[in-house]
Structure formats: C-alpha cells, structure tokens
PDB file of C-alpha atoms and ligand atoms in Angstrom:
ATOM      1  CA  VAL A  42     -16.310 -16.030  -7.766  1.00  0.00           C
ATOM      2  CA  ARG A  43     -14.752 -16.312 -11.202  1.00  0.00           C
ATOM      3  CA  ILE A  44     -10.998 -16.830 -11.341  1.00  0.00           C
ATOM      4  CA  ILE A  45      -9.276 -15.453 -14.429  1.00  0.00           C
ATOM      5  CA  HIS A  46      -5.637 -16.158 -15.244  1.00  0.00           C
ATOM      6  CA  SER A  47      -5.359 -14.774 -18.752  1.00  0.00           C
ATOM      7  CA  VAL A  48      -5.088 -11.111 -19.764  1.00  0.00           C
ATOM      8  CA  SER A  49      -7.258 -11.567 -22.849  1.00  0.00           C
ATOM      9  CA  GLU A  50     -10.030 -13.282 -20.858  1.00  0.00           C
ATOM     10  CA  MET A  51      -9.915 -10.446 -18.305  1.00  0.00           C
ATOM     11  CA  GLN A  52     -10.138  -7.911 -21.135  1.00  0.00           C
ATOM     12  CA  SER A  53     -13.159  -9.566 -22.695  1.00  0.00           C
ATOM     13  CA  TRP A  54     -14.910  -9.678 -19.311  1.00  0.00           C
ATOM     14  CA  ALA A  55     -14.167  -5.956 -18.856  1.00  0.00           C
ATOM     15  CA  SER A  56     -15.467  -5.001 -22.328  1.00  0.00           C
ATOM     16  CA  ARG A  57     -18.650  -6.980 -21.807  1.00  0.00           C
ATOM     17  CA  VAL A  58     -19.300  -5.340 -18.427  1.00  0.00           C
ATOM     18  CA  GLN A  59     -18.534  -1.888 -19.880  1.00  0.00           C
ATOM     19  CA  GLY A  60     -21.117  -2.544 -22.587  1.00  0.00           C
ATOM     20  CA  GLN A  61     -23.708  -3.247 -19.876  1.00  0.00           C
ATOM     21  CA  ARG A  62     -22.778   0.046 -18.185  1.00  0.00           C
ATOM     22  CA  PHE A  63     -22.009  -1.710 -14.897  1.00  0.00           C
ATOM     23  CA  SER A  64     -19.652   0.073 -12.523  1.00  0.00           C
ATOM     24  CA  VAL A  65     -16.526  -1.883 -11.627  1.00  0.00           C
ATOM     25  CA  GLY A  66     -14.577  -1.513  -8.363  1.00  0.00           C
ATOM     26  CA  PHE A  67     -10.983  -2.724  -8.601  1.00  0.00           C
ATOM     27  CA  VAL A  68      -8.691  -3.719  -5.721  1.00  0.00           C
ATOM     28  CA  PRO A  69      -5.104  -4.524  -6.744  1.00  0.00           C
ATOM     29  CA  THR A  70      -3.213  -6.689  -4.208  1.00  0.00           C
ATOM     30  CA  MET A  71      -0.196  -8.944  -3.894  1.00  0.00           C
ATOM     31  CA  GLY A  72      -2.282 -11.536  -2.036  1.00  0.00           C
ATOM     32  CA  ALA A  73      -1.626 -12.978   1.450  1.00  0.00           C
ATOM     33  CA  LEU A  74      -4.866 -11.190   2.233  1.00  0.00           C
ATOM     34  CA  HIS A  75      -5.714  -9.709   5.625  1.00  0.00           C
ATOM     35  CA  GLU A  76      -8.332  -7.401   7.156  1.00  0.00           C
ATOM     36  CA  GLY A  77      -6.712  -4.347   5.511  1.00  0.00           C
ATOM     37  CA  HIS A  78      -7.283  -5.798   2.048  1.00  0.00           C
ATOM     38  CA  LEU A  79     -10.780  -7.000   2.958  1.00  0.00           C
ATOM     39  CA  ALA A  80     -11.797  -3.490   4.041  1.00  0.00           C
ATOM     40  CA  LEU A  81     -10.977  -2.278   0.512  1.00  0.00           C
ATOM     41  CA  VAL A  82     -12.921  -5.169  -1.046  1.00  0.00           C
ATOM     42  CA  ARG A  83     -15.973  -4.478   1.169  1.00  0.00           C
ATOM     43  CA  ARG A  84     -15.984  -0.811   0.246  1.00  0.00           C
ATOM     44  CA  ALA A  85     -15.629  -1.667  -3.456  1.00  0.00           C
ATOM     45  CA  ARG A  86     -18.548  -4.099  -3.043  1.00  0.00           C
ATOM     46  CA  ARG A  87     -20.749  -1.377  -1.495  1.00  0.00           C
ATOM     47  CA  GLU A  88     -19.958   1.215  -4.151  1.00  0.00           C
ATOM     48  CA  ASN A  89     -19.984  -0.788  -7.419  1.00  0.00           C
ATOM     49  CA  ASP A  90     -22.016  -3.324  -9.403  1.00  0.00           C
ATOM     50  CA  ALA A  91     -19.011  -5.650  -9.796  1.00  0.00           C
ATOM     51  CA  VAL A  92     -15.723  -6.108  -7.912  1.00  0.00           C
ATOM     52  CA  VAL A  93     -12.424  -7.269  -9.399  1.00  0.00           C
ATOM     53  CA  VAL A  94      -9.519  -8.143  -7.092  1.00  0.00           C
ATOM     54  CA  SER A  95      -6.113  -8.822  -8.613  1.00  0.00           C
ATOM     55  CA  ILE A  96      -3.532 -11.011  -6.902  1.00  0.00           C
ATOM     56  CA  PHE A  97      -0.115 -10.502  -8.431  1.00  0.00           C
ATOM     57  CA  VAL A  98       3.283 -10.355  -6.731  1.00  0.00           C
ATOM     58  CA  ASN A  99       4.770  -7.848  -9.140  1.00  0.00           C
ATOM     59  CA  PRO A 100       8.477  -8.550  -9.755  1.00  0.00           C
ATOM     60  CA  LEU A 101       8.938  -5.056 -11.212  1.00  0.00           C
ATOM     61  CA  GLN A 102       8.421  -3.335  -7.858  1.00  0.00           C
ATOM     62  CA  PHE A 103      10.945  -5.397  -5.871  1.00  0.00           C
ATOM     63  CA  GLY A 104      14.623  -4.494  -5.647  1.00  0.00           C
ATOM     64  CA  PRO A 105      17.270  -7.175  -6.272  1.00  0.00           C
ATOM     65  CA  LYS A 106      17.902  -7.624  -2.523  1.00  0.00           C
ATOM     66  CA  GLU A 107      14.256  -7.557  -1.502  1.00  0.00           C
ATOM     67  CA  ASP A 108      11.822 -10.315  -0.540  1.00  0.00           C
ATOM     68  CA  PHE A 109      10.220 -11.128  -3.940  1.00  0.00           C
ATOM     69  CA  LYS A 110      11.038 -14.842  -3.698  1.00  0.00           C
ATOM     70  CA  LYS A 111       9.919 -15.346  -0.125  1.00  0.00           C
ATOM     71  CA  TYR A 112       6.905 -12.989  -0.278  1.00  0.00           C
ATOM     72  CA  PRO A 113       3.970 -14.962   1.236  1.00  0.00           C
ATOM     73  CA  ARG A 114       1.745 -16.664  -1.338  1.00  0.00           C
ATOM     74  CA  THR A 115      -1.516 -18.080   0.073  1.00  0.00           C
ATOM     75  CA  LEU A 116      -3.750 -18.297  -2.999  1.00  0.00           C
ATOM     76  CA  ALA A 117      -6.168 -21.017  -1.822  1.00  0.00           C
ATOM     77  CA  LYS A 118      -6.921 -19.164   1.407  1.00  0.00           C
ATOM     78  CA  ASP A 119      -7.169 -15.819  -0.417  1.00  0.00           C
ATOM     79  CA  LEU A 120      -9.745 -17.227  -2.829  1.00  0.00           C
ATOM     80  CA  LYS A 121     -11.897 -18.494   0.056  1.00  0.00           C
ATOM     81  CA  LEU A 122     -11.820 -15.067   1.709  1.00  0.00           C
ATOM     82  CA  LEU A 123     -12.729 -13.322  -1.556  1.00  0.00           C
ATOM     83  CA  GLN A 124     -15.554 -15.771  -2.208  1.00  0.00           C
ATOM     84  CA  LYS A 125     -17.046 -14.823   1.179  1.00  0.00           C
ATOM     85  CA  GLU A 126     -16.854 -11.141   0.231  1.00  0.00           C
ATOM     86  CA  LYS A 127     -18.836 -11.807  -2.969  1.00  0.00           C
ATOM     87  CA  THR A 128     -16.011 -10.743  -5.251  1.00  0.00           C
ATOM     88  CA  SER A 129     -17.069 -10.982  -8.915  1.00  0.00           C
ATOM     89  CA  VAL A 130     -13.653 -11.784 -10.410  1.00  0.00           C
ATOM     90  CA  VAL A 131     -10.230 -12.617  -9.007  1.00  0.00           C
ATOM     91  CA  PHE A 132      -7.592 -11.845 -11.614  1.00  0.00           C
ATOM     92  CA  VAL A 133      -4.445 -13.920 -11.049  1.00  0.00           C
ATOM     93  CA  PRO A 134      -2.046 -13.429 -13.958  1.00  0.00           C
ATOM     94  CA  SER A 135       1.452 -14.924 -14.090  1.00  0.00           C
ATOM     95  CA  ALA A 136       4.550 -12.747 -14.485  1.00  0.00           C
ATOM     96  CA  SER A 137       5.072 -14.054 -18.034  1.00  0.00           C
ATOM     97  CA  MET A 138       1.475 -13.127 -18.864  1.00  0.00           C
ATOM     98  CA  MET A 139       1.992  -9.570 -17.546  1.00  0.00           C
ATOM     99  CA  TYR A 140       5.499  -9.090 -18.983  1.00  0.00           C
ATOM    100  CA  PRO A 141       5.682 -11.406 -22.021  1.00  0.00           C
ATOM    101  CA  ALA A 142       8.625  -9.518 -23.489  1.00  0.00           C
ATOM    102  CA  GLY A 143      10.593  -9.780 -20.222  1.00  0.00           C
ATOM    103  CA  THR A 144      11.108  -6.036 -20.029  1.00  0.00           C
ATOM    104  CA  SER A 145       8.258  -3.549 -20.148  1.00  0.00           C
ATOM    105  CA  ALA A 146       7.440  -0.016 -21.195  1.00  0.00           C
ATOM    106  CA  LYS A 147       7.383   1.986 -18.000  1.00  0.00           C
ATOM    107  CA  VAL A 148       5.296   4.598 -16.276  1.00  0.00           C
ATOM    108  CA  SER A 149       7.184   6.987 -13.973  1.00  0.00           C
ATOM    109  CA  VAL A 150       5.914   9.706 -11.676  1.00  0.00           C
ATOM    110  CA  PRO A 151       9.152  11.593 -11.080  1.00  0.00           C
ATOM    111  CA  ALA A 152       7.630  14.413  -9.005  1.00  0.00           C
ATOM    112  CA  LEU A 153       6.711  12.027  -6.192  1.00  0.00           C
ATOM    113  CA  ASP A 154       9.027   9.045  -6.437  1.00  0.00           C
ATOM    114  CA  HIS A 155      12.304  10.232  -4.910  1.00  0.00           C
ATOM    115  CA  ALA A 156      11.228  10.943  -1.287  1.00  0.00           C
ATOM    116  CA  LEU A 157      10.562   8.445   1.547  1.00  0.00           C
ATOM    117  CA  GLU A 158       9.947   4.931   0.113  1.00  0.00           C
ATOM    118  CA  GLY A 159      11.253   6.038  -3.271  1.00  0.00           C
ATOM    119  CA  ALA A 160      14.607   6.988  -1.749  1.00  0.00           C
ATOM    120  CA  ALA A 161      14.793   3.754   0.246  1.00  0.00           C
ATOM    121  CA  ARG A 162      13.642   1.552  -2.672  1.00  0.00           C
ATOM    122  CA  PRO A 163      14.961   2.923  -5.997  1.00  0.00           C
ATOM    123  CA  GLY A 164      12.735   1.951  -8.934  1.00  0.00           C
ATOM    124  CA  HIS A 165       9.942   0.745  -6.657  1.00  0.00           C
ATOM    125  CA  PHE A 166       7.354   3.294  -7.772  1.00  0.00           C
ATOM    126  CA  ASP A 167       8.128   2.790 -11.480  1.00  0.00           C
ATOM    127  CA  GLY A 168       7.228  -0.833 -10.867  1.00  0.00           C
ATOM    128  CA  VAL A 169       4.054   0.110  -9.002  1.00  0.00           C
ATOM    129  CA  ALA A 170       2.892   2.759 -11.495  1.00  0.00           C
ATOM    130  CA  THR A 171       3.613   0.484 -14.456  1.00  0.00           C
ATOM    131  CA  VAL A 172       1.696  -2.508 -13.138  1.00  0.00           C
ATOM    132  CA  VAL A 173      -1.243  -0.383 -11.952  1.00  0.00           C
ATOM    133  CA  ALA A 174      -1.435   1.365 -15.350  1.00  0.00           C
ATOM    134  CA  LYS A 175      -1.463  -2.040 -17.054  1.00  0.00           C
ATOM    135  CA  PHE A 176      -4.203  -3.286 -14.713  1.00  0.00           C
ATOM    136  CA  PHE A 177      -6.297  -0.175 -15.363  1.00  0.00           C
ATOM    137  CA  HIS A 178      -6.085  -0.851 -19.102  1.00  0.00           C
ATOM    138  CA  ILE A 179      -6.950  -4.517 -18.682  1.00  0.00           C
ATOM    139  CA  VAL A 180      -9.716  -4.220 -16.061  1.00  0.00           C
ATOM    140  CA  GLN A 181     -11.153  -0.783 -17.042  1.00  0.00           C
ATOM    141  CA  PRO A 182     -12.400  -0.046 -13.522  1.00  0.00           C
ATOM    142  CA  THR A 183     -14.777   2.775 -12.614  1.00  0.00           C
ATOM    143  CA  ARG A 184     -13.130   3.092  -9.186  1.00  0.00           C
ATOM    144  CA  ALA A 185      -9.838   1.755  -7.823  1.00  0.00           C
ATOM    145  CA  TYR A 186      -9.285   1.207  -4.094  1.00  0.00           C
ATOM    146  CA  PHE A 187      -5.944   1.767  -2.352  1.00  0.00           C
ATOM    147  CA  GLY A 188      -4.929   1.855   1.324  1.00  0.00           C
ATOM    148  CA  GLN A 189      -3.446   4.893   3.068  1.00  0.00           C
ATOM    149  CA  LYS A 190      -1.068   2.441   4.757  1.00  0.00           C
ATOM    150  CA  ASP A 191       0.961   2.911   1.553  1.00  0.00           C
ATOM    151  CA  TYR A 192       0.554   6.666   1.616  1.00  0.00           C
ATOM    152  CA  GLN A 193       3.118   7.501  -1.060  1.00  0.00           C
ATOM    153  CA  GLN A 194       1.670   4.841  -3.357  1.00  0.00           C
ATOM    154  CA  VAL A 195      -1.718   6.570  -3.161  1.00  0.00           C
ATOM    155  CA  ARG A 196      -0.083   9.899  -4.034  1.00  0.00           C
ATOM    156  CA  VAL A 197       1.850   8.376  -6.967  1.00  0.00           C
ATOM    157  CA  ILE A 198      -1.233   6.647  -8.415  1.00  0.00           C
ATOM    158  CA  ASP A 199      -3.347   9.774  -7.956  1.00  0.00           C
ATOM    159  CA  ARG A 200      -0.767  11.799  -9.874  1.00  0.00           C
ATOM    160  CA  MET A 201      -0.453   9.158 -12.608  1.00  0.00           C
ATOM    161  CA  ILE A 202      -4.242   9.127 -13.105  1.00  0.00           C
ATOM    162  CA  LYS A 203      -4.341  12.917 -13.383  1.00  0.00           C
ATOM    163  CA  ASP A 204      -1.217  13.388 -15.514  1.00  0.00           C
ATOM    164  CA  LEU A 205      -2.180  10.641 -17.956  1.00  0.00           C
ATOM    165  CA  ASN A 206      -5.934  11.419 -17.990  1.00  0.00           C
ATOM    166  CA  MET A 207      -6.932   7.926 -16.944  1.00  0.00           C
ATOM    167  CA  PRO A 208     -10.715   7.525 -16.631  1.00  0.00           C
ATOM    168  CA  VAL A 209     -10.555   5.993 -13.124  1.00  0.00           C
ATOM    169  CA  HIS A 210     -11.685   7.388  -9.800  1.00  0.00           C
ATOM    170  CA  LEU A 211      -9.170   6.682  -7.016  1.00  0.00           C
ATOM    171  CA  VAL A 212     -10.607   5.863  -3.582  1.00  0.00           C
ATOM    172  CA  ALA A 213      -8.101   6.076  -0.698  1.00  0.00           C
ATOM    173  CA  CYS A 214      -9.102   4.008   2.345  1.00  0.00           C
ATOM    174  CA  ALA A 215      -8.034   4.383   5.988  1.00  0.00           C
ATOM    175  CA  THR A 216      -5.363   2.064   7.414  1.00  0.00           C
ATOM    176  CA  VAL A 217      -6.825  -0.942   9.234  1.00  0.00           C
ATOM    177  CA  ARG A 218      -4.989  -1.854  12.444  1.00  0.00           C
ATOM    178  CA  GLU A 219      -4.863  -4.791  14.823  1.00  0.00           C
ATOM    179  CA  VAL A 220      -6.238  -4.158  18.339  1.00  0.00           C
ATOM    180  CA  ASP A 221      -2.863  -2.981  19.677  1.00  0.00           C
ATOM    181  CA  GLY A 222      -2.438  -0.533  16.779  1.00  0.00           C
ATOM    182  CA  LEU A 223      -0.041  -2.434  14.483  1.00  0.00           C
ATOM    183  CA  ALA A 224      -1.142  -1.906  10.860  1.00  0.00           C
ATOM    184  CA  TYR A 225      -2.139  -5.145   9.115  1.00  0.00           C
ATOM    185  CA  SER A 226       0.510  -6.126   6.586  1.00  0.00           C
ATOM    186  CA  SER A 227       1.217  -9.298   4.633  1.00  0.00           C
ATOM    187  CA  ARG A 228       4.783  -8.983   5.948  1.00  0.00           C
ATOM    188  CA  ASN A 229       3.655  -9.174   9.616  1.00  0.00           C
ATOM    189  CA  ARG A 230       3.668 -12.951   9.234  1.00  0.00           C
ATOM    190  CA  TYR A 231       7.480 -12.851   8.954  1.00  0.00           C
ATOM    191  CA  LEU A 232       7.698 -11.580  12.568  1.00  0.00           C
ATOM    192  CA  SER A 233       8.634 -13.886  15.471  1.00  0.00           C
ATOM    193  CA  ASN A 234       6.435 -13.597  18.586  1.00  0.00           C
ATOM    194  CA  ARG A 235       9.047 -11.404  20.223  1.00  0.00           C
ATOM    195  CA  GLU A 236       9.344  -9.168  17.153  1.00  0.00           C
ATOM    196  CA  ARG A 237       5.566  -8.936  16.886  1.00  0.00           C
ATOM    197  CA  GLU A 238       5.455  -7.591  20.437  1.00  0.00           C
ATOM    198  CA  GLU A 239       8.097  -4.991  19.615  1.00  0.00           C
ATOM    199  CA  ALA A 240       6.379  -4.010  16.361  1.00  0.00           C
ATOM    200  CA  VAL A 241       3.580  -2.250  18.255  1.00  0.00           C
ATOM    201  CA  LYS A 242       6.146   0.461  19.013  1.00  0.00           C
ATOM    202  CA  ILE A 243       5.826   1.638  15.404  1.00  0.00           C
ATOM    203  CA  TYR A 244       2.269   2.723  16.128  1.00  0.00           C
ATOM    204  CA  GLN A 245       3.233   4.070  19.544  1.00  0.00           C
ATOM    205  CA  ALA A 246       5.945   6.190  17.924  1.00  0.00           C
ATOM    206  CA  LEU A 247       3.473   7.612  15.381  1.00  0.00           C
ATOM    207  CA  PHE A 248       1.034   8.320  18.197  1.00  0.00           C
ATOM    208  CA  LEU A 249       3.714  10.105  20.226  1.00  0.00           C
ATOM    209  CA  GLY A 250       4.790  12.078  17.147  1.00  0.00           C
ATOM    210  CA  ARG A 251       1.220  13.231  16.645  1.00  0.00           C
ATOM    211  CA  GLU A 252       1.036  14.376  20.309  1.00  0.00           C
ATOM    212  CA  LEU A 253       4.320  16.256  20.020  1.00  0.00           C
ATOM    213  CA  VAL A 254       3.077  18.068  16.923  1.00  0.00           C
ATOM    214  CA  SER A 255      -0.506  18.783  17.927  1.00  0.00           C
ATOM    215  CA  GLU A 256       0.310  19.795  21.520  1.00  0.00           C
ATOM    216  CA  LYS A 257       3.149  21.981  20.162  1.00  0.00           C
ATOM    217  CA  ILE A 258       5.534  20.333  22.641  1.00  0.00           C
ATOM    218  CA  MET A 259       8.457  20.444  20.215  1.00  0.00           C
ATOM    219  CA  LYS A 260       9.079  23.252  17.763  1.00  0.00           C
ATOM    220  CA  LYS A 261      11.252  21.611  15.111  1.00  0.00           C
ATOM    221  CA  PRO A 262      10.706  18.529  12.941  1.00  0.00           C
ATOM    222  CA  ALA A 263      14.293  17.418  13.669  1.00  0.00           C
ATOM    223  CA  GLN A 264      13.596  17.309  17.427  1.00  0.00           C
ATOM    224  CA  ILE A 265      10.533  15.146  16.916  1.00  0.00           C
ATOM    225  CA  VAL A 266      12.338  12.814  14.534  1.00  0.00           C
ATOM    226  CA  LYS A 267      15.178  12.468  17.055  1.00  0.00           C
ATOM    227  CA  ARG A 268      12.733  11.655  19.848  1.00  0.00           C
ATOM    228  CA  LEU A 269      11.144   8.909  17.735  1.00  0.00           C
ATOM    229  CA  HIS A 270      14.550   7.463  16.845  1.00  0.00           C
ATOM    230  CA  GLN A 271      15.066   6.900  20.599  1.00  0.00           C
ATOM    231  CA  ILE A 272      12.020   4.618  20.706  1.00  0.00           C
ATOM    232  CA  PHE A 273      13.383   2.364  17.961  1.00  0.00           C
ATOM    233  CA  ALA A 274      16.903   2.403  19.425  1.00  0.00           C
ATOM    234  CA  ARG A 275      15.514   0.388  22.362  1.00  0.00           C
ATOM    235  CA  ILE A 276      14.213  -2.423  20.142  1.00  0.00           C
ATOM    236  CA  PRO A 277      16.734  -5.250  19.664  1.00  0.00           C
ATOM    237  CA  LYS A 278      17.816  -5.847  16.035  1.00  0.00           C
ATOM    238  CA  CYS A 279      15.856  -2.829  14.833  1.00  0.00           C
ATOM    239  CA  LYS A 280      17.142  -0.518  12.111  1.00  0.00           C
ATOM    240  CA  VAL A 281      15.363   2.645  11.047  1.00  0.00           C
ATOM    241  CA  ASP A 282      15.233   3.275   7.266  1.00  0.00           C
ATOM    242  CA  TYR A 283      13.615   6.670   7.762  1.00  0.00           C
ATOM    243  CA  ILE A 284      11.414   8.687  10.077  1.00  0.00           C
ATOM    244  CA  ALA A 285      10.056  11.773   8.346  1.00  0.00           C
ATOM    245  CA  LEU A 286       7.694  14.654   8.878  1.00  0.00           C
ATOM    246  CA  ALA A 287       6.719  15.672   5.378  1.00  0.00           C
ATOM    247  CA  ASP A 288       4.282  17.722   3.376  1.00  0.00           C
ATOM    248  CA  PRO A 289       1.314  15.384   2.657  1.00  0.00           C
ATOM    249  CA  GLU A 290       1.015  16.749  -0.899  1.00  0.00           C
ATOM    250  CA  THR A 291       4.608  17.032  -2.135  1.00  0.00           C
ATOM    251  CA  LEU A 292       6.125  14.516   0.343  1.00  0.00           C
ATOM    252  CA  GLU A 293       9.073  16.906   0.819  1.00  0.00           C
ATOM    253  CA  PRO A 294      10.486  16.986   4.368  1.00  0.00           C
ATOM    254  CA  LEU A 295       9.138  19.828   6.512  1.00  0.00           C
ATOM    255  CA  LYS A 296      11.675  22.409   7.644  1.00  0.00           C
ATOM    256  CA  LYS A 297       9.174  23.964  10.043  1.00  0.00           C
ATOM    257  CA  ILE A 298       6.208  22.278  11.625  1.00  0.00           C
ATOM    258  CA  ARG A 299       3.096  22.882   9.562  1.00  0.00           C
ATOM    259  CA  ARG A 300      -0.219  21.112   9.450  1.00  0.00           C
ATOM    260  CA  PRO A 301      -1.441  18.975   7.930  1.00  0.00           C
ATOM    261  CA  ALA A 302       1.760  16.975   8.224  1.00  0.00           C
ATOM    262  CA  LEU A 303       2.568  13.430   7.155  1.00  0.00           C
ATOM    263  CA  LEU A 304       4.524  11.406   9.708  1.00  0.00           C
ATOM    264  CA  ALA A 305       5.961   8.351   7.960  1.00  0.00           C
ATOM    265  CA  VAL A 306       8.292   5.622   9.184  1.00  0.00           C
ATOM    266  CA  ALA A 307      10.048   2.595   7.720  1.00  0.00           C
ATOM    267  CA  VAL A 308      11.892   0.245  10.077  1.00  0.00           C
ATOM    268  CA  ARG A 309      13.425  -3.175   9.915  1.00  0.00           C
ATOM    269  CA  ILE A 310      12.786  -5.465  12.864  1.00  0.00           C
ATOM    270  CA  GLY A 311      15.103  -8.419  12.382  1.00  0.00           C
ATOM    271  CA  ARG A 312      14.693  -9.275   8.691  1.00  0.00           C
ATOM    272  CA  THR A 313      11.245  -7.742   8.314  1.00  0.00           C
ATOM    273  CA  ARG A 314      10.781  -4.288   6.832  1.00  0.00           C
ATOM    274  CA  LEU A 315       7.599  -2.526   7.936  1.00  0.00           C
ATOM    275  CA  ILE A 316       6.149   0.865   6.997  1.00  0.00           C
ATOM    276  CA  ASP A 317       3.418   2.948   8.585  1.00  0.00           C
ATOM    277  CA  ASN A 318       2.249   6.567   8.645  1.00  0.00           C
ATOM    278  CA  ILE A 319      -0.324   8.993   9.967  1.00  0.00           C
ATOM    279  CA  VAL A 320      -1.500  12.329   8.699  1.00  0.00           C
ATOM    280  CA  ILE A 321      -1.620  14.898  11.509  1.00  0.00           C
ATOM    281  CA  PRO A 322      -4.545  17.188  10.712  1.00  0.00           C
TER     282      PRO A 322
HETATM  283  P1  LIG B 510      -0.443  -5.133  -0.987  1.00  0.00           P
HETATM  284  O1  LIG B 510      -1.037  -6.491  -1.128  1.00  0.00           O
HETATM  285  O2  LIG B 510       0.456  -5.007   0.184  1.00  0.00           O
HETATM  286  O3  LIG B 510       0.148  -4.609  -2.270  1.00  0.00           O
HETATM  287  O4  LIG B 510      -1.663  -4.157  -0.667  1.00  0.00           O
HETATM  288  C1  LIG B 510      -2.769  -4.076  -1.529  1.00  0.00           C
HETATM  289  C2  LIG B 510      -3.611  -2.894  -1.122  1.00  0.00           C
HETATM  290  O5  LIG B 510      -4.065  -3.060   0.222  1.00  0.00           O
HETATM  291  C3  LIG B 510      -2.823  -1.570  -1.157  1.00  0.00           C
HETATM  292  O6  LIG B 510      -3.662  -0.541  -1.656  1.00  0.00           O
HETATM  293  C4  LIG B 510      -2.504  -1.347   0.296  1.00  0.00           C
HETATM  294  O7  LIG B 510      -2.319   0.017   0.633  1.00  0.00           O
HETATM  295  C5  LIG B 510      -3.746  -1.903   0.961  1.00  0.00           C
HETATM  296  N1  LIG B 510      -3.452  -2.236   2.363  1.00  0.00           N
HETATM  297  C6  LIG B 510      -2.446  -3.018   2.831  1.00  0.00           C
HETATM  298  N2  LIG B 510      -2.465  -3.049   4.176  1.00  0.00           N
HETATM  299  C7  LIG B 510      -3.495  -2.267   4.572  1.00  0.00           C
HETATM  300  C8  LIG B 510      -4.033  -1.874   5.841  1.00  0.00           C
HETATM  301  N3  LIG B 510      -3.511  -2.326   6.992  1.00  0.00           N
HETATM  302  N4  LIG B 510      -5.094  -1.040   5.857  1.00  0.00           N
HETATM  303  C9  LIG B 510      -5.633  -0.578   4.695  1.00  0.00           C
HETATM  304  N5  LIG B 510      -5.174  -0.905   3.472  1.00  0.00           N
HETATM  305  C10 LIG B 510      -4.126  -1.736   3.409  1.00  0.00           C
END
C-alpha cells in the first residue's frame, strides 16, 4: 500500500492512472476504521483496477461544540487493515494541506441540507460536500463508495454529482451491523459497556418502526414517532435529537404514511451522538 500525504503527489498519481485508463474506486473516510468501512473498500476492490482510501478528519464538517478534537485517530491500525484489503493508495492529507488558505470556497446542496442531520448540525453538509468535491478533483475516481448508514450524506453527494456534472459514479452500500444490530460507527468506541448495551435499542426502535409501518398498525407518522420516543425515554442519560419518517428522495417529513419511507434517528447516549436509519420498502 502506498501512503500519500501531499495533494500534488496524489494528483500526479491520479493523472498517471487516468492515462493508463485504469478504473479507480475511491472510499473517503475519517479513519478509525471498522467493518462498515472495510465493506466499502472490499466492494471498491472488486469493481475497480485500483482503490484509493482517504483518511481525513475534516474540520469543516464539525460544529464548534462537536467532537472534532476527540474524534478517534488510529492511523497505524487503519493502515494495517487497508494493507490487508490490498488498497492501492491511502491518501492522508493534513488540514493545512487541504485548506491552505484557512477558509475555503464552498459547495452547498441547499435542496437537501436543511432536514434531519442538516437541521441538527448547521453547516455540516457544506463541509461534507466541499471536502468530497475537493477529493473528487484530486483523486479523479471512476466510482466513489458511500455507506447508507449516512443516508442524507449519500443523497447530498448524489445531488452534488448530478448538479455539478461531476464525472463520478456514486455507489451506495448497505449499512453493516454488529451481531445485535447496532450499526458499526467510529463513535461506538466512546460508549461505556452499559451504554453499548443500551445502544442496541436504536436498531430495535428502527425495527419496530418498520413493523408498525409495514403491518399498517399505526396510521399516522406522528403516532409511530411518539411510540419510538417511548423506547428512548427508558434509556438513562439518553436524549433524542430527532426521530423522523421522511420521503427517501426529498427527505421532507411525511404527513401521511407512504412507502418507500425513510425512518431516521439521531440520539445521544451519554456524551455519544449516534445516527441510524432504515428505508421501509
Ligand atoms: P466516516 O469515517 O464515518 O466518515 O465514514 C466513511 C464512510 O463509511 C461513509 O460513506 C459512511 O457512510 C461509511 N460507513 C460508516 N459506517 C458504516 C456502516 N456501519 N456500514 C456501512 N457504511 C458505513
């Protein structure tokens, strides 16, 4: 595996590979890699001649009160995992390399950035879209791999690619879960043992929500959302940011139950903020 720290070195690699007409699969990450990330890398490996994984904790997508400083950084272990997966290049730029002027020109996707995570984390998706656009220009991937775990992120990137005519094919990959159903997340490592046990209720709530919708047990989105709130109310030190049944395309909250429907939740358990979702077909 080749480790590249500099933008210009990454760009020359990309131009050379483009010249050879090799396909490039790109997996952007913030590191602290887990099975969810590795599933994206394996798929990129199967579908492309070369695989580039970026590891960059992007300051632009964190709010001032969020966990940028304490976000887990496990580079040595990440590199070992990526070596095993036969990654061609790991791109690990510094923040000053990515944003040499301090501030940056921005990419915004206003149609999709005010609901759900966008409402809870103002500016977050500008940060995401901007860094992903920069990576696309630097890496020039044929295909880029994103996880459905961050459902709204997939929608925002998809829209950015289309609106700005970027020559990249987006591949959305299913959420990878631990055996009890909790979605893998780099932030799971913040959880105490007790909190980890409670965290499985996020998946149980999504599962119940899906039953309530598909068995037509409840007629109104508000009733279902209320029922799910009751699950989280029983977890100590748990605060719900949002529970929403939304249109999977527009992300707008559903007034009536329709399918497909996106059921998305964001909760804090202690100091850890976790998100998860399912699409109810
Ligand atoms: P992150 O490092 O959290 O920015 O995530 C990097 C990529 O991995 C994003 O496209 C995420 O959606 C994806 N990802 C994170 N967790 C999972 C998971 N449990 N299953 C599938 N993809 C995931």
